[in-house]
Coordinates of C-alpha atoms in Angstrom, one line a residue:
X253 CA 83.4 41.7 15.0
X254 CA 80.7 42.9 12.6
X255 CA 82.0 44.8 9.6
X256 CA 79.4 45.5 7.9
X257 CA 78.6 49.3 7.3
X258 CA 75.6 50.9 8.8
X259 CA 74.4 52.6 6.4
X260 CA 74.0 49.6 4.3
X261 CA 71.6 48.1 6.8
X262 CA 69.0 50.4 6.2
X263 CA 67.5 49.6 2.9
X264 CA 65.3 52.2 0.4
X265 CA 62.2 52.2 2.6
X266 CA 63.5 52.6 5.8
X267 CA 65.7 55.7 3.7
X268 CA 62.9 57.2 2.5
X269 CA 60.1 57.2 5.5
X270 CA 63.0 58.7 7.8
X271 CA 63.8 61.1 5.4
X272 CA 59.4 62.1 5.4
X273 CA 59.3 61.8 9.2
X274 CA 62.1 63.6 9.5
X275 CA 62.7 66.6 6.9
X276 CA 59.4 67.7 5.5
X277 CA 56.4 65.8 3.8
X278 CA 57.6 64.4 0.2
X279 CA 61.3 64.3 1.1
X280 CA 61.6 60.2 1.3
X281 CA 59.8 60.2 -2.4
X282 CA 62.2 62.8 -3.2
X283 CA 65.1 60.5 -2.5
X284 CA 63.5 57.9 -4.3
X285 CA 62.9 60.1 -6.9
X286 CA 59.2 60.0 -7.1
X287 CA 59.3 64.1 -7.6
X288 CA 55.1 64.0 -8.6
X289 CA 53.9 61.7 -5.6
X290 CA 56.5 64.1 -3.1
X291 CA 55.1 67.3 -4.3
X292 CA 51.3 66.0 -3.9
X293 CA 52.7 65.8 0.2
X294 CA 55.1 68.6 -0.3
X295 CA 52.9 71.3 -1.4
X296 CA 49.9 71.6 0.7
X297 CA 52.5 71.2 3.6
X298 CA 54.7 74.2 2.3
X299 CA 51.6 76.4 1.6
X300 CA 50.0 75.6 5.3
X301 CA 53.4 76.4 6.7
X302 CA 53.5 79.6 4.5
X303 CA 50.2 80.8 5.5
X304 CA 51.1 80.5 9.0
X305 CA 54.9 82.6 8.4
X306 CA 52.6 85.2 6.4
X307 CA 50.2 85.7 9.5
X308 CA 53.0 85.9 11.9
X309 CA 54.8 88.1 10.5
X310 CA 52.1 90.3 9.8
X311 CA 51.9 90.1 13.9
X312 CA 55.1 90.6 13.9
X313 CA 55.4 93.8 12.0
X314 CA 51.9 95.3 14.0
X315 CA 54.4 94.5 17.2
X316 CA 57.4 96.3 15.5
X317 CA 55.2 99.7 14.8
X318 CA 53.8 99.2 18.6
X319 CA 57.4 99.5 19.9
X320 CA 58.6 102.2 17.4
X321 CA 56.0 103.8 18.9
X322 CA 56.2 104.0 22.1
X323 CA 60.3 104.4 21.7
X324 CA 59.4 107.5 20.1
X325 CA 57.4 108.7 23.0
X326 CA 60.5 107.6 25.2
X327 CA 59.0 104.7 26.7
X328 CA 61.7 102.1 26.7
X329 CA 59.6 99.3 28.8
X330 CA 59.6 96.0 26.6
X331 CA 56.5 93.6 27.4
X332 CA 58.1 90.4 26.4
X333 CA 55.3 88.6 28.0
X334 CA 52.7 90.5 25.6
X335 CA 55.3 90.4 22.7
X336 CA 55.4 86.7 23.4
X337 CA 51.1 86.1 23.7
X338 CA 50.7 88.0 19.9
X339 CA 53.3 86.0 18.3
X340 CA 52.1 82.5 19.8
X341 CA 48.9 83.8 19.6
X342 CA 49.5 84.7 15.4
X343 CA 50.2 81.0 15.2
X344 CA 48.2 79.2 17.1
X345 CA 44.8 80.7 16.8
X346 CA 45.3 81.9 13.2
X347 CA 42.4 80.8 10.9
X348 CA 45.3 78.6 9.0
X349 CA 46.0 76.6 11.6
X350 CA 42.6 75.3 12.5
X351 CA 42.4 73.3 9.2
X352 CA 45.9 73.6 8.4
X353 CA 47.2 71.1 11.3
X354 CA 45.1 68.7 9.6
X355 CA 46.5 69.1 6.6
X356 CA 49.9 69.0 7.9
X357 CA 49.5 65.5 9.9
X358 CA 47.8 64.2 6.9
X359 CA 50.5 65.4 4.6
X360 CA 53.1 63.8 7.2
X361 CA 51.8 60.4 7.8
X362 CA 50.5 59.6 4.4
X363 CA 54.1 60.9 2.9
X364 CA 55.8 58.4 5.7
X365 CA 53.8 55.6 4.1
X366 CA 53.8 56.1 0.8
X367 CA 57.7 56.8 0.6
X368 CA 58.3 53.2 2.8
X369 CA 56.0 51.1 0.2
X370 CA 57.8 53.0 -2.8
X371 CA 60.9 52.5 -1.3
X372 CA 59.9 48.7 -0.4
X373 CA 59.0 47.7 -3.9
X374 CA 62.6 48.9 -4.5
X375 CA 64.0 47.0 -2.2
X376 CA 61.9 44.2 -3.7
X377 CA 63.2 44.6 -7.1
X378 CA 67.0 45.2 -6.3
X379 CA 66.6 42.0 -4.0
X380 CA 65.5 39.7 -7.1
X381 CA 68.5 40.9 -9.0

């Protein structure tokens, strides 16, 4: 029977490009506390992200005075299927997400790299100790 724990088979690299795949862009070089070369993938990911929440909930806000609205006239009738078409709509055809997907995959794949060769010349160095 093997006893050796599983969380020691993963070494620093394998850590830190789950971590990036995973969480969000930057979190593996987070963990291997690379905090400068995260927040170059962190940032641009967190401000396309925010760009998106801002436009959808400005959607969603134009939707919530559509419904006060029509409440107020006594029309109860909910159109989820319209309600649902202007939210995906507010993300998916928003001016941010054109370039902004890019940016995200990018921000992804690059941070998935970079924090597996940081955390391989870790492993590297704790290897010849």
């Amino acid at each position: 029977m093997n006893n050796t724990n599983p969380a020691e088979t993963f070494s620093q690299a394998k850590r830190a490009a789950i971590l990036s795949a995973t969480i969000f862009p930057g979190a593996g070089l987070f963990f291997l506390r690379h905090y400068v070369r995260g927040s170059i993938f962190a940032v641009p990911a967190a401000l396309v992200i925010i760009m998106l929440f801002k436009n959808l909930f400005t959607v969603a806000f134009k939707l919530n005075e559509e419904l006060t609205a029509e409440i107020e006239k006594g029309n109860l009738a909910i159109d989820i299927g319209h309600m649902w078409n202007s939210l995906h709509g507010a993300m998916f055809t928003s001016p941010y997400w054109e370039q902004g997907k890019w940016i995200l995959l990018a921000s992804w794949i690059l941070s998935i790299t970079s924090s597996y060769f940081a955390g391989k010349k870790i492993d590297q160095a704790q290897a010849k100790q």
